[in-house]
Every structure is written in C-alpha cells, then in structure tokens.
JSON list of C-alpha atoms and ligand atoms in Angstrom, two decimals:
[
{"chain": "A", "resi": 1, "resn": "UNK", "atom": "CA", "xyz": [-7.93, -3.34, 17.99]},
{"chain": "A", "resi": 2, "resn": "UNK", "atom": "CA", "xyz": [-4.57, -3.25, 16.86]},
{"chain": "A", "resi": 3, "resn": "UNK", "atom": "CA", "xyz": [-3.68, -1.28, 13.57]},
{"chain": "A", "resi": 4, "resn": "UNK", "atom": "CA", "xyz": [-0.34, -1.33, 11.93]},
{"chain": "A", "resi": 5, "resn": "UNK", "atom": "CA", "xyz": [-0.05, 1.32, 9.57]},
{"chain": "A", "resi": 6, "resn": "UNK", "atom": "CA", "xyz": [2.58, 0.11, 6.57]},
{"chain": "A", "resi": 7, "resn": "UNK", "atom": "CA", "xyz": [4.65, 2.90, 5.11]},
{"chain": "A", "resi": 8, "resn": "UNK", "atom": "CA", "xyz": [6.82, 2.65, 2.17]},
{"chain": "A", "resi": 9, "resn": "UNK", "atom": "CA", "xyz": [6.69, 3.80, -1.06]},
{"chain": "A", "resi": 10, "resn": "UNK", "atom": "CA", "xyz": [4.95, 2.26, -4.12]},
{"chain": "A", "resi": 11, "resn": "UNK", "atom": "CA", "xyz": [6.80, -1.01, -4.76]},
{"chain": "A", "resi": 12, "resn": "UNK", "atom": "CA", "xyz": [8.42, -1.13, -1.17]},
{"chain": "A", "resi": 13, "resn": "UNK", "atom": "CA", "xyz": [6.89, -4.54, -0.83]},
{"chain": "A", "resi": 14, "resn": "UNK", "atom": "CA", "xyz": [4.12, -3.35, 1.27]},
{"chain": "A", "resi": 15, "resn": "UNK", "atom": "CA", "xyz": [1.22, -5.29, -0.56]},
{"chain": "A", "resi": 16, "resn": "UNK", "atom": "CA", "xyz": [3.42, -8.28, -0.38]},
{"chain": "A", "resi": 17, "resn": "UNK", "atom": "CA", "xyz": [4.43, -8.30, 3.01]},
{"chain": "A", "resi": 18, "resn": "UNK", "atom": "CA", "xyz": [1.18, -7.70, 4.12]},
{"chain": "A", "resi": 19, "resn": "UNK", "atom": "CA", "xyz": [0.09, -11.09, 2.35]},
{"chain": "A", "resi": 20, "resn": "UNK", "atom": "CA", "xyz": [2.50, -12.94, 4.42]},
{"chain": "A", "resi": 21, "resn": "UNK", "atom": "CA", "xyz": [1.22, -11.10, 7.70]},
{"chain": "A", "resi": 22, "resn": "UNK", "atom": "CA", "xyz": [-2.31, -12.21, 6.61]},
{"chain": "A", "resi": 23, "resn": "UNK", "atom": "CA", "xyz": [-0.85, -15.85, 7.58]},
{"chain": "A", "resi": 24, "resn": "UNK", "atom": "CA", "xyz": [-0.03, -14.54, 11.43]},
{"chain": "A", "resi": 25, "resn": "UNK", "atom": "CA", "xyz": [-4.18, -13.46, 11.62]},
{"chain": "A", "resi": 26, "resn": "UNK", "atom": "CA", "xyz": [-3.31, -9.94, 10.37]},
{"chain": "A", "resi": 27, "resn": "UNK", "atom": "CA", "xyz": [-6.87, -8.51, 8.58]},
{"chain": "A", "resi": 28, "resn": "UNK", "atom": "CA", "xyz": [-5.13, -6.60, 5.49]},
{"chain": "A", "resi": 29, "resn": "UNK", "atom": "CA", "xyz": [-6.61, -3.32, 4.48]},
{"chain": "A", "resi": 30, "resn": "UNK", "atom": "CA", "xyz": [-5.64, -1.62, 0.84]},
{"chain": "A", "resi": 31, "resn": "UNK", "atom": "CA", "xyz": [-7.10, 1.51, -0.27]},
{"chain": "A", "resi": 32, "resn": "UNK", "atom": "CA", "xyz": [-4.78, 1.33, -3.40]},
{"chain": "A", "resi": 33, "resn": "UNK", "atom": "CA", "xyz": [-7.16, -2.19, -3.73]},
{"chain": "A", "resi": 34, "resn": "UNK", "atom": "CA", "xyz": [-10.05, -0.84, -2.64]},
{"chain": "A", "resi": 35, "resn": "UNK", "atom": "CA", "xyz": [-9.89, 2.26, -4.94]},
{"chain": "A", "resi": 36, "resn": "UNK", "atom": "CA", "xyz": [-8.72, -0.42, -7.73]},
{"chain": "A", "resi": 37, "resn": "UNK", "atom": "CA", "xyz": [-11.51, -2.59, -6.98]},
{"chain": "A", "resi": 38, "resn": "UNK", "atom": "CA", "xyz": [-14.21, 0.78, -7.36]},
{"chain": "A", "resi": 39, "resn": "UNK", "atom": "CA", "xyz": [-12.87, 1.63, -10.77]},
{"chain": "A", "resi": 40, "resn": "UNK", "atom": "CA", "xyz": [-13.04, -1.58, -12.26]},
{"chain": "A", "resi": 41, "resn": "UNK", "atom": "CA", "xyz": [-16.59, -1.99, -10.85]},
{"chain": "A", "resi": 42, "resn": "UNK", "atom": "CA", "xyz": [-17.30, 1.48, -12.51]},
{"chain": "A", "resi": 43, "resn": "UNK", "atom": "CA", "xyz": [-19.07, 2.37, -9.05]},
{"chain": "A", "resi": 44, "resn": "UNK", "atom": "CA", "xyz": [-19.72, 5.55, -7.84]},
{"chain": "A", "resi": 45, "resn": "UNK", "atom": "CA", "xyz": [-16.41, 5.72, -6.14]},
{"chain": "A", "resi": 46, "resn": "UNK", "atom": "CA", "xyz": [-14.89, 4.55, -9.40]},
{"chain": "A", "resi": 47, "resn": "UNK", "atom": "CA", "xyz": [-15.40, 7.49, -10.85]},
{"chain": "A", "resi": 48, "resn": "UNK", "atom": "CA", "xyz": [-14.82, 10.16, -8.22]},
{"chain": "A", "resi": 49, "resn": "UNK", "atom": "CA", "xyz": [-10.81, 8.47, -8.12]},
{"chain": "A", "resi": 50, "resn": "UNK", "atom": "CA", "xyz": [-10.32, 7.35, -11.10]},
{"chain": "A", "resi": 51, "resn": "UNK", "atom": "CA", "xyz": [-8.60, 10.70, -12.52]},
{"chain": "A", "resi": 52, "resn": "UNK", "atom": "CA", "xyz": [-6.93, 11.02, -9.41]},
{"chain": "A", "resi": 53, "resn": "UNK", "atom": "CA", "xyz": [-5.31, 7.11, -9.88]},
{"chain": "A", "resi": 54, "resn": "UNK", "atom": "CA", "xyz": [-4.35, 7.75, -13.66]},
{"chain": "A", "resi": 55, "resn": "UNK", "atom": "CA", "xyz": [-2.75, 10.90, -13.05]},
{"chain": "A", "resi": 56, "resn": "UNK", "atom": "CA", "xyz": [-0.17, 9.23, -10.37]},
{"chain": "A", "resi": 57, "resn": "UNK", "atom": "CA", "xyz": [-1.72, 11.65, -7.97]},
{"chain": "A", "resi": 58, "resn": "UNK", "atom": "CA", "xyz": [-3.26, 11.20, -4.72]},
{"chain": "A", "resi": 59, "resn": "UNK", "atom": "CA", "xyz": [-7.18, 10.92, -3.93]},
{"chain": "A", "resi": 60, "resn": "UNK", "atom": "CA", "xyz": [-8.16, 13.93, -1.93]},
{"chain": "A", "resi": 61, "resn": "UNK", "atom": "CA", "xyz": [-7.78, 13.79, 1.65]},
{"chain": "A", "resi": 62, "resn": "UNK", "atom": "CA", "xyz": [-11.53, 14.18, 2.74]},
{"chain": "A", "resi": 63, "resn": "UNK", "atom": "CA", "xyz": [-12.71, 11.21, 0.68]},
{"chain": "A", "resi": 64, "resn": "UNK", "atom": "CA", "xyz": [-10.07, 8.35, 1.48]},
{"chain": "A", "resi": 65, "resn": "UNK", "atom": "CA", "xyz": [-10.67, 9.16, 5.12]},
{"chain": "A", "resi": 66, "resn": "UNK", "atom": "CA", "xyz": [-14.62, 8.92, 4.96]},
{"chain": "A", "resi": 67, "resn": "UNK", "atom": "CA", "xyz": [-14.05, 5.39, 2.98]},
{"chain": "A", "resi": 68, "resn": "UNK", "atom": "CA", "xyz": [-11.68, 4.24, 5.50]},
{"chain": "A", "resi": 69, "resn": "UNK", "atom": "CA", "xyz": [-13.42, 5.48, 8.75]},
{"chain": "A", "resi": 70, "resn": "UNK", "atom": "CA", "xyz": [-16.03, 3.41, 7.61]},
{"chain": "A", "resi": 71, "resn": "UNK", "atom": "CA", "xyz": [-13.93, 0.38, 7.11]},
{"chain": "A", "resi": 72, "resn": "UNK", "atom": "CA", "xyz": [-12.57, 0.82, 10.24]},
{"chain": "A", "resi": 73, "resn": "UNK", "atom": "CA", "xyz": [-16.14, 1.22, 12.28]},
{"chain": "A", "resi": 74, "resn": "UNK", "atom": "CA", "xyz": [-17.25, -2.49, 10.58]},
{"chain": "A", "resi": 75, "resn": "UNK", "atom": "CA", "xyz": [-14.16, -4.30, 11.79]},
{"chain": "A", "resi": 76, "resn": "UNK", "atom": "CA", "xyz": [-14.32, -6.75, 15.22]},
{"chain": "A", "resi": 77, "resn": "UNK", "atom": "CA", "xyz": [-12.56, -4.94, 18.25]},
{"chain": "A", "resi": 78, "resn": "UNK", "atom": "CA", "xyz": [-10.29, -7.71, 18.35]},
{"chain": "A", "resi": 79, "resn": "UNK", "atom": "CA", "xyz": [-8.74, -7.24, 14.59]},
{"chain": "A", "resi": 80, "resn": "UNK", "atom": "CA", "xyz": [-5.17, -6.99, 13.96]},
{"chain": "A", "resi": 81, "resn": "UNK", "atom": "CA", "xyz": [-5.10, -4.73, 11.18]},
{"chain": "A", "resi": 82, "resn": "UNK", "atom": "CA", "xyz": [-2.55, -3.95, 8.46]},
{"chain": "A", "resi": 83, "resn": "UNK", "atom": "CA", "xyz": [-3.31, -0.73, 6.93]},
{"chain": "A", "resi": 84, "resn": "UNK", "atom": "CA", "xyz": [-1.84, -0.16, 3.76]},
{"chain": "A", "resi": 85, "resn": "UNK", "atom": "CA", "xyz": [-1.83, 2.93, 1.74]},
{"chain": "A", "resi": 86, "resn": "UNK", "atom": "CA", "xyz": [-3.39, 4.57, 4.41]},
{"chain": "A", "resi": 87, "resn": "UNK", "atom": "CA", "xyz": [-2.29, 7.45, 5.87]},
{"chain": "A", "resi": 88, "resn": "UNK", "atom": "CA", "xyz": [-0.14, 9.26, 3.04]},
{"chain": "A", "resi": 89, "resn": "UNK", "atom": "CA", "xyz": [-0.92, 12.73, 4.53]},
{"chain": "A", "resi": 90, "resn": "UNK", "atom": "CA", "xyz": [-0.68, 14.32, 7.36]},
{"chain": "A", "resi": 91, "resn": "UNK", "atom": "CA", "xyz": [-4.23, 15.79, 7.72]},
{"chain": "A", "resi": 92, "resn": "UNK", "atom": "CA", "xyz": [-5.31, 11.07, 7.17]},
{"chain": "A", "resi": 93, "resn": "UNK", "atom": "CA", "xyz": [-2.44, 10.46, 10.06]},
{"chain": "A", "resi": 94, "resn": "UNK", "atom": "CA", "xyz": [-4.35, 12.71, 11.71]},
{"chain": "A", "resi": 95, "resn": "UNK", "atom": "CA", "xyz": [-7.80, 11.46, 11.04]},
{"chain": "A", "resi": 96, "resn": "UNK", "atom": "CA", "xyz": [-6.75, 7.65, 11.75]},
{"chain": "A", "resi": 97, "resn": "UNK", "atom": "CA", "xyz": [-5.49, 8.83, 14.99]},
{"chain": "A", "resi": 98, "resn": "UNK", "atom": "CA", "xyz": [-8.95, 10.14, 15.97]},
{"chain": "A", "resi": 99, "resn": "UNK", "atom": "CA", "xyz": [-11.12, 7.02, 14.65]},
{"chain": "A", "resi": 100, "resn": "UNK", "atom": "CA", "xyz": [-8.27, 5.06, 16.29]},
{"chain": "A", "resi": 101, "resn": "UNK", "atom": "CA", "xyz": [-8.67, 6.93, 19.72]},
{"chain": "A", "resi": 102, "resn": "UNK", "atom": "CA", "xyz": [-12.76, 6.31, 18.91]},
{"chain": "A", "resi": 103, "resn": "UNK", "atom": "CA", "xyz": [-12.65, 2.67, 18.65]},
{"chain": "A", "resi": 104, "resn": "UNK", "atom": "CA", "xyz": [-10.30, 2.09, 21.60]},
{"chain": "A", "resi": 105, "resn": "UNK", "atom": "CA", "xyz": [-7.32, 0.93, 19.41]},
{"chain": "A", "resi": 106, "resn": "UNK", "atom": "CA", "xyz": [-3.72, 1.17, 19.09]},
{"chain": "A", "resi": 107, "resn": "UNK", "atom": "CA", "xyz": [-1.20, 2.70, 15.80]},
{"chain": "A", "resi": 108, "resn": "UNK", "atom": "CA", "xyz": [1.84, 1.56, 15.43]},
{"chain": "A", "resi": 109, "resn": "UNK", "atom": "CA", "xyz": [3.69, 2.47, 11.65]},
{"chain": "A", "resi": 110, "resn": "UNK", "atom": "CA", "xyz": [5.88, 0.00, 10.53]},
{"chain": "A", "resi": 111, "resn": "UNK", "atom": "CA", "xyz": [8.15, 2.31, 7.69]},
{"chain": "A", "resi": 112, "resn": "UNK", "atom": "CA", "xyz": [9.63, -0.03, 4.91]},
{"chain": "A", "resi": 113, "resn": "UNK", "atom": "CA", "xyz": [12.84, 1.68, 3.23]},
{"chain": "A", "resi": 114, "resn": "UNK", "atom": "CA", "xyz": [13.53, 1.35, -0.18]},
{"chain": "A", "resi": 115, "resn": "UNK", "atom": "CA", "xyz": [15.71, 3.14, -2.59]},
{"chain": "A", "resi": 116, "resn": "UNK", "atom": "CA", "xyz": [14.98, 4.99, -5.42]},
{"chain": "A", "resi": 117, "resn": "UNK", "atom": "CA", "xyz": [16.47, 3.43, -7.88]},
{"chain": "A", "resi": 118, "resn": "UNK", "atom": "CA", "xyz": [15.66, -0.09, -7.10]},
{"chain": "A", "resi": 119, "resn": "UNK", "atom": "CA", "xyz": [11.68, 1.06, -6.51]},
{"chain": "A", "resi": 120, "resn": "UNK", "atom": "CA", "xyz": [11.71, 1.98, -10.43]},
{"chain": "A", "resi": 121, "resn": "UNK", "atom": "CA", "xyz": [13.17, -1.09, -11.74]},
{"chain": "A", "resi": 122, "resn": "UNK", "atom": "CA", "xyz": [10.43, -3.41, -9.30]},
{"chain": "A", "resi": 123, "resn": "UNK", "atom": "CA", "xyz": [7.61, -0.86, -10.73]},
{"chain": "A", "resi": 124, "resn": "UNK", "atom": "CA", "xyz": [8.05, -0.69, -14.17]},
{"chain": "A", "resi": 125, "resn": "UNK", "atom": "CA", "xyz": [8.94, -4.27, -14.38]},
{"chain": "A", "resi": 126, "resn": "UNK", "atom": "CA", "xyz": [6.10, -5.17, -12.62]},
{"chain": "A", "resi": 127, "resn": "UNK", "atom": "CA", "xyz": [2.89, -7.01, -14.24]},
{"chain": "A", "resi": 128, "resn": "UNK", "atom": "CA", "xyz": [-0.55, -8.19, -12.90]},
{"chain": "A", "resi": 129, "resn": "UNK", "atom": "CA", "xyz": [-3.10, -10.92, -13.52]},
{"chain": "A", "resi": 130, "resn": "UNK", "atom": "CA", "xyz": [-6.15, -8.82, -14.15]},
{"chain": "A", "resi": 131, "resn": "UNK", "atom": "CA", "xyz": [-7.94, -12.08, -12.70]},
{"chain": "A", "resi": 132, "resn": "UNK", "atom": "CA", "xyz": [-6.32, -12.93, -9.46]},
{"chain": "A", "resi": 133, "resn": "UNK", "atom": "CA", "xyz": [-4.02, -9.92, -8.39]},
{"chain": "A", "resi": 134, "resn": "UNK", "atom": "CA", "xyz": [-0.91, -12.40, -9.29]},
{"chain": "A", "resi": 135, "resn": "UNK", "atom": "CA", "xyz": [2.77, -10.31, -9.93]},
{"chain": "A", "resi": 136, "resn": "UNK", "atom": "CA", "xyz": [5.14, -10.97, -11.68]},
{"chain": "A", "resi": 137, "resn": "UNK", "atom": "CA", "xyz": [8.09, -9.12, -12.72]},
{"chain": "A", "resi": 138, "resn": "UNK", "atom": "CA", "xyz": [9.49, -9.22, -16.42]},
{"chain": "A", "resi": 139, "resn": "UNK", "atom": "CA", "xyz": [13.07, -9.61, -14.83]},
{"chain": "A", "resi": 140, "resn": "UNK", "atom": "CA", "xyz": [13.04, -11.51, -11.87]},
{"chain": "A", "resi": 141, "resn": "UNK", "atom": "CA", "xyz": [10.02, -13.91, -12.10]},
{"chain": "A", "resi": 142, "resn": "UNK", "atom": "CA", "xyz": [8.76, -13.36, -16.19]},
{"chain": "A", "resi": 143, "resn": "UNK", "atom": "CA", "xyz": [5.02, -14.00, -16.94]},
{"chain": "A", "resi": 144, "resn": "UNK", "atom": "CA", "xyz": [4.46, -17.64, -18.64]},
{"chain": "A", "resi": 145, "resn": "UNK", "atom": "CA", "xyz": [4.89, -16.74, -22.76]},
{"chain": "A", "resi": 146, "resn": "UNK", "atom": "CA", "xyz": [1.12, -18.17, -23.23]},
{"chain": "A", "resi": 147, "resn": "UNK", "atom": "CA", "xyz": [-0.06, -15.24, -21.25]},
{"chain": "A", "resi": 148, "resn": "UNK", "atom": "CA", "xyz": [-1.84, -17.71, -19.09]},
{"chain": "A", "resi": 149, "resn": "UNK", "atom": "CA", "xyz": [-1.30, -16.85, -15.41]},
{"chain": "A", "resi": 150, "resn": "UNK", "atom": "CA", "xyz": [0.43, -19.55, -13.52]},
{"chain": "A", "resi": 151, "resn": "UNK", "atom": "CA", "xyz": [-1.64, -19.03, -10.41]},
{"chain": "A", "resi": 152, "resn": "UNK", "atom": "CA", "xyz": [-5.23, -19.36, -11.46]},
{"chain": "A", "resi": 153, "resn": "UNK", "atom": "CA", "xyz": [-4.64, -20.55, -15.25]},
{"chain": "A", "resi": 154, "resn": "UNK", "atom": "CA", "xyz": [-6.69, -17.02, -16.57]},
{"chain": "A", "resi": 155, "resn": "UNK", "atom": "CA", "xyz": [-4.93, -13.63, -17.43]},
{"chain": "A", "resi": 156, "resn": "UNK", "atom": "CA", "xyz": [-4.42, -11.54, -19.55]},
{"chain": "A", "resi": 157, "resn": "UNK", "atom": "CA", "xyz": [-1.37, -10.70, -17.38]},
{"chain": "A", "resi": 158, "resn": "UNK", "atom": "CA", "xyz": [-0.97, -6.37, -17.79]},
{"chain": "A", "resi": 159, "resn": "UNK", "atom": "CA", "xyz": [0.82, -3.58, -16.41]},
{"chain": "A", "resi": 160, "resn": "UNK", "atom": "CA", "xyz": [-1.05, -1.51, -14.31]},
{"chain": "A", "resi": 161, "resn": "UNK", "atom": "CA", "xyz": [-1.73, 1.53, -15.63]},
{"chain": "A", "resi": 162, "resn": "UNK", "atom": "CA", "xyz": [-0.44, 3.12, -13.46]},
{"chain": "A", "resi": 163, "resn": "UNK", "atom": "CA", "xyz": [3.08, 1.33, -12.98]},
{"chain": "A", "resi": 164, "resn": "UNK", "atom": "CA", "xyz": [4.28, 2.83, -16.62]},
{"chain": "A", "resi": 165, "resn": "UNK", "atom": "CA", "xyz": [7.43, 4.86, -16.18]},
{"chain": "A", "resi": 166, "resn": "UNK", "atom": "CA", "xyz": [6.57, 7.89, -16.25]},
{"chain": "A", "resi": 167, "resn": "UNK", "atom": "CA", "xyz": [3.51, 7.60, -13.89]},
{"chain": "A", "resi": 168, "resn": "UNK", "atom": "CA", "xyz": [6.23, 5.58, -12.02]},
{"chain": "A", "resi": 169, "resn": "UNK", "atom": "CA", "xyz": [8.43, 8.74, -11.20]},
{"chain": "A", "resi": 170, "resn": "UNK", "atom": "CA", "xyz": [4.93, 11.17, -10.45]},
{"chain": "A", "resi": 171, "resn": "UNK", "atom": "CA", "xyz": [4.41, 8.45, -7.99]},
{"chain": "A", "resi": 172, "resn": "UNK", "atom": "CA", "xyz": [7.32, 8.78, -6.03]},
{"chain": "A", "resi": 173, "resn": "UNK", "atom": "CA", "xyz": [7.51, 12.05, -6.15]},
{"chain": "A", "resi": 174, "resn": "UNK", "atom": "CA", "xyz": [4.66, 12.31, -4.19]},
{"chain": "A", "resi": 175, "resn": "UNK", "atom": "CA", "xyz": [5.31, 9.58, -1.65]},
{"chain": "A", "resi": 176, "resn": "UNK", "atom": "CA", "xyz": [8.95, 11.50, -0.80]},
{"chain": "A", "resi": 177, "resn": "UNK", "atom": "CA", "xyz": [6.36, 14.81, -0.75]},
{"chain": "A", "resi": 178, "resn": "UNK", "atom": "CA", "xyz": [4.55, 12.85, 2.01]},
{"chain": "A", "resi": 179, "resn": "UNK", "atom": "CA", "xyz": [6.84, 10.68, 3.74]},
{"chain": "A", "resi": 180, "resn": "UNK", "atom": "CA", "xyz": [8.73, 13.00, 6.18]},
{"chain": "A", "resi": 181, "resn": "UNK", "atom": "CA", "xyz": [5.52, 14.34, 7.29]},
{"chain": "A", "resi": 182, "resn": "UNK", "atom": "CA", "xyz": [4.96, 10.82, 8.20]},
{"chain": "A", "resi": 183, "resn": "UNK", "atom": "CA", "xyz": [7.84, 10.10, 10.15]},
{"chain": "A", "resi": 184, "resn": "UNK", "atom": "CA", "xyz": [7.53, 13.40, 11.25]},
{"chain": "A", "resi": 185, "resn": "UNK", "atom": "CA", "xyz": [3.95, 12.64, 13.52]},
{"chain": "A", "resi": 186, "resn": "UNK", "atom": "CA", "xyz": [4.66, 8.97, 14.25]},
{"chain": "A", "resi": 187, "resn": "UNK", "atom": "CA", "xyz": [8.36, 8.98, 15.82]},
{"chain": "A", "resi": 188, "resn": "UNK", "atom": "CA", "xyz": [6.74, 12.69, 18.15]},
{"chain": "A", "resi": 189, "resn": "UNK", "atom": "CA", "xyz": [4.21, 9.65, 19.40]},
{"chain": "A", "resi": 190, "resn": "UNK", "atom": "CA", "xyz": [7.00, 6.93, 19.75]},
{"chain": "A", "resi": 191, "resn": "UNK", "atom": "CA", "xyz": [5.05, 4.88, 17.46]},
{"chain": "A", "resi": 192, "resn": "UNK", "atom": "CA", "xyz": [7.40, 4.74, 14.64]},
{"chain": "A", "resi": 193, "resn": "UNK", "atom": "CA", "xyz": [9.17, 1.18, 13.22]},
{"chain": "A", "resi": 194, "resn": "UNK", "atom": "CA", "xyz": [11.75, 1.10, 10.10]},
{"chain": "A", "resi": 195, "resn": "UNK", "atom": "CA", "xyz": [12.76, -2.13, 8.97]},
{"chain": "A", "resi": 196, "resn": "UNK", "atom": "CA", "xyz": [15.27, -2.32, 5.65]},
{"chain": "A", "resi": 197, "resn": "UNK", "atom": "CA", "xyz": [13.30, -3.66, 2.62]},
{"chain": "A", "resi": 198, "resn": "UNK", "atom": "CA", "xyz": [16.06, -4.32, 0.61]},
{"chain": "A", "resi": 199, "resn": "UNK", "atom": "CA", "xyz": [16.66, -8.06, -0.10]},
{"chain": "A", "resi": 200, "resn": "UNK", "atom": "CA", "xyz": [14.19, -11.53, -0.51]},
{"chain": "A", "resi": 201, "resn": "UNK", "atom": "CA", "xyz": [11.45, -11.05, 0.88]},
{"chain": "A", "resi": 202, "resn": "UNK", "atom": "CA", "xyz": [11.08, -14.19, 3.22]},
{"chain": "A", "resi": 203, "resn": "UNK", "atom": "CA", "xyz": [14.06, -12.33, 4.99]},
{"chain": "A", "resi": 204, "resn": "UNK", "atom": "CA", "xyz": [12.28, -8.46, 5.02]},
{"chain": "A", "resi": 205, "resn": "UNK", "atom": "CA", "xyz": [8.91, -10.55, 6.64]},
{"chain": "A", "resi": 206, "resn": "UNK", "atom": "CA", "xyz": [11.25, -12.27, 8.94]},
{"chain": "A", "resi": 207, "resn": "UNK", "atom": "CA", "xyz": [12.63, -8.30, 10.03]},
{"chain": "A", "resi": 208, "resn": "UNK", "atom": "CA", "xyz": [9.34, -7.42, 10.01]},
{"chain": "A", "resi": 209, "resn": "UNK", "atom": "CA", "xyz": [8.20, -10.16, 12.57]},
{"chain": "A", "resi": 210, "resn": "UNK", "atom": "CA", "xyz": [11.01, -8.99, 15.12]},
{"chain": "A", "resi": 211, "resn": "UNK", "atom": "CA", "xyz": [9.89, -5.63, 15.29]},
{"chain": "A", "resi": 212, "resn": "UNK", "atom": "CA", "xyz": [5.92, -6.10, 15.62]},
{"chain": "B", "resi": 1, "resn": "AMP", "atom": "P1", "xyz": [-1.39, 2.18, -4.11]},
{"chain": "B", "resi": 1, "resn": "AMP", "atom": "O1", "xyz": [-1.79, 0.87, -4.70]},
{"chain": "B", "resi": 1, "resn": "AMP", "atom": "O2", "xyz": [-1.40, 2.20, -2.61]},
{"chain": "B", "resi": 1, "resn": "AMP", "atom": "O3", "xyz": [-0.09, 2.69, -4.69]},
{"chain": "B", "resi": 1, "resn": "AMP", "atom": "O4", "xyz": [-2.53, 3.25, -4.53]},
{"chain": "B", "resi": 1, "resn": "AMP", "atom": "C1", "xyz": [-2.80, 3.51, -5.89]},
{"chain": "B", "resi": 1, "resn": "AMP", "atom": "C2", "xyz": [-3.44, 4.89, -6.02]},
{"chain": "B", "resi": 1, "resn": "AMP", "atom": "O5", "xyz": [-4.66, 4.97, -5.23]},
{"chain": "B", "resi": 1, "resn": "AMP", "atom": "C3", "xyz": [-2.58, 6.04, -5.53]},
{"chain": "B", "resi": 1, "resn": "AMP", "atom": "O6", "xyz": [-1.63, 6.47, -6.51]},
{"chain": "B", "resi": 1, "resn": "AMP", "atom": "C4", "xyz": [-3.65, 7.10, -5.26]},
{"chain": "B", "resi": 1, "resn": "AMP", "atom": "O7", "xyz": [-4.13, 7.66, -6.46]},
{"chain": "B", "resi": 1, "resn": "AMP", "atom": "C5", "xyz": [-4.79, 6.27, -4.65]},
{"chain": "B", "resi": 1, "resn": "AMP", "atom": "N1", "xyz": [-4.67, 6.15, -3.17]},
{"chain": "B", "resi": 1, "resn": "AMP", "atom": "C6", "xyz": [-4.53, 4.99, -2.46]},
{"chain": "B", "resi": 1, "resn": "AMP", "atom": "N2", "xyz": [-4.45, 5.26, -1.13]},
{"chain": "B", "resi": 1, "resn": "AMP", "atom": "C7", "xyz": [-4.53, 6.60, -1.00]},
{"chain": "B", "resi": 1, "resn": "AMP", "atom": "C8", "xyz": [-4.48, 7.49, 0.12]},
{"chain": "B", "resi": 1, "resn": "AMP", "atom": "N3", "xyz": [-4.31, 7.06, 1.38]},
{"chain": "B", "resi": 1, "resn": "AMP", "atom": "N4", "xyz": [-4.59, 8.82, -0.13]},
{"chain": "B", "resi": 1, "resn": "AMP", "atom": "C9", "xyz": [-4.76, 9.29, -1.38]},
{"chain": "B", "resi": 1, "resn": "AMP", "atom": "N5", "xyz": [-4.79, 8.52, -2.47]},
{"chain": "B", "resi": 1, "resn": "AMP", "atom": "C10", "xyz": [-4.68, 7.18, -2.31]}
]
C-alpha cells in the first residue's frame, strides 16, 4: 500500500485536491469527513467529537488513531491512499508510522503551503451543500440566490459550523501548533513533499502530480 499523507492547513485545498487525485485511482481518506459524517448520524462517535469539532479543537489523539487504524486494516494491500486530516500530531505521525510498518506500506507527506491571510478569506467565505458536500465560496464562485445547489438541485447551502471566523482563527492556531512537529518527523525520514498552494487549482493538482 501506498499512503500519502496531505498536510496543509484548513482551507489549503487539501479536500479538493484530493478529489482530483481520486481521478488518478487515489482511495481518499477524511477524518474531518468521517468525524462529520458521525455527528450528523448522531452515532456513538458523534458524540464523543462533537465538542471537540465545535470548539475548533482537535479530537484527542488516542481516539482518531483507533478509528483510523481500523480504516487502514480494511483497505486492499494494493490501495493508493490519500490521507487527509490525518496525522495532525506527533504522537498520530507516530502511530501511522507503526500501522504503516504493520501492513507493509509506504508514507510519503505531501505539505500544501498556504498563507494566513488568504486561508481566512477561503474559510470564512466558504459554504456547503448539506446534501452533497458541494462548496462554494460567497466571493469567488457565490451559491445560486434560490438556495438550490447547482450540483444535485437540493441544499440548503450553509456554513459549516465550524468555518465561522472566529472558530476560523482557533483553527489555525492549532494547525501552526502542529505543523512544525510535522515537518519536523517527516523531512528526519526523507519523506517530506511541499508543493505551493497558492493559485487555481487545476495548476496546484498539476504541481502536485510532478512531485508524487
Ligand atoms: P477537518 O475537516 O480536517 O478540518 O477536520 C474538522 C475537525 O475534525 C477538526 O477541527 C478536529 O476537531 C477534527 N479532526 C479531524 N481530523 C483530526 C485529527 N487527525 N486529529 C484530531 N482531530 C481531528
């Protein structure tokens, strides 16, 4: 198996980019989706991270590395996996590299840089179909004014709750927390790849191709 961890902060273009990789056979693994897809089931996982998810704060450690170990143990040895969202911390870089070393497969991270300032105008501009995961951005690509989404014809087209300003800035405070820790462990196993995520995104994917 091949993983390829995506790193970048929230509104880097990760979740996007990984859609496009999905085309080249990539399998695309979320556990910002995943944890989404819990609370809005109210399952028991729901509740354990939903706090965690309003708050702008992180999951602890020990549970987002049981839910993804598991993942990882039901996937075909011959995936190419995009992992997104996953590792944030140290102690889940770590854990992936163990599972990884389990299953026979390799980690590469792919880092996507961003900055600041442009990451909170994408975020807080940024709203969802609550029905098919559609974005759109109030600036750059406006919702249709019948609140119908343009993709699948349903809605209602909202902000995620956790994209509002404020939760905005928590966020990214705790990604720079994280990141160099990051870097830190993948470039000391020569397994770290930056790419510049500035600019359309046909031409970041198109980076991103060269380098993987
Ligand atoms: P994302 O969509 O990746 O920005 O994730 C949304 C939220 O899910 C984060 O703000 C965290 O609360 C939680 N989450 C997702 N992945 C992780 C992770 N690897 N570690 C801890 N919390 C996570």
């Amino acid at each position: 198996m091949k993983i390829v961890v995506l790193v970048g902060a929230p509104g880097a273009g990760k979740g996007t980019q990984a859609k496009l990789l999905t085309e080249d056979g990539y399998t695309h693994v979320s556990t910002g989706d995943m944890f989404r897809a819990a609370v809005s089931e109210s399952s028991e996982l729901g509740a354990k991270v939903r706090g965690f998810m309003d708050a702008g704060a992180l999951v602890p450690d020990e549970l987002v590395i049981e839910v993804v170990a598991s993942a990882l143990k039901q996937l075909p040895k011959d995936t190419r996996l995009l992992l997104d969202g996953f590792p944030r911390t140290s102690p889940q870089a770590h854990a992936l590299a163990e599972v990884a070393e389990a299953i026979g497969a390799t980690v590469d991270a792919l880092f996507i840089e961003v900055p600041i300032d442009a990451l909170i105008e994408r975020l807080s501009g940024r709203r969802v179909c609550e029905a098919c995961g559609q974005t759109y951005h109030v600036r750059y690509n406006a919702p249709p004014a019948t609140g119908e989404c343009s993709a699948c014809g349903k809605g209602p087209i909202v902000q995620r709750r956790d994209d509002q300003e404020e939760t905005v800035r928590k966020r990214l405070e705790v990604y720079e927390a994280q990141r160099n820790a990051l870097q830190a462990f993948y470039e000391s196993r020569g397994s770290l790849l930056m790419v510049n995520g500035v600019g359309e995104v046909d031409a970041v994917a198109a980076r991103i191709k060269q380098l993987l």
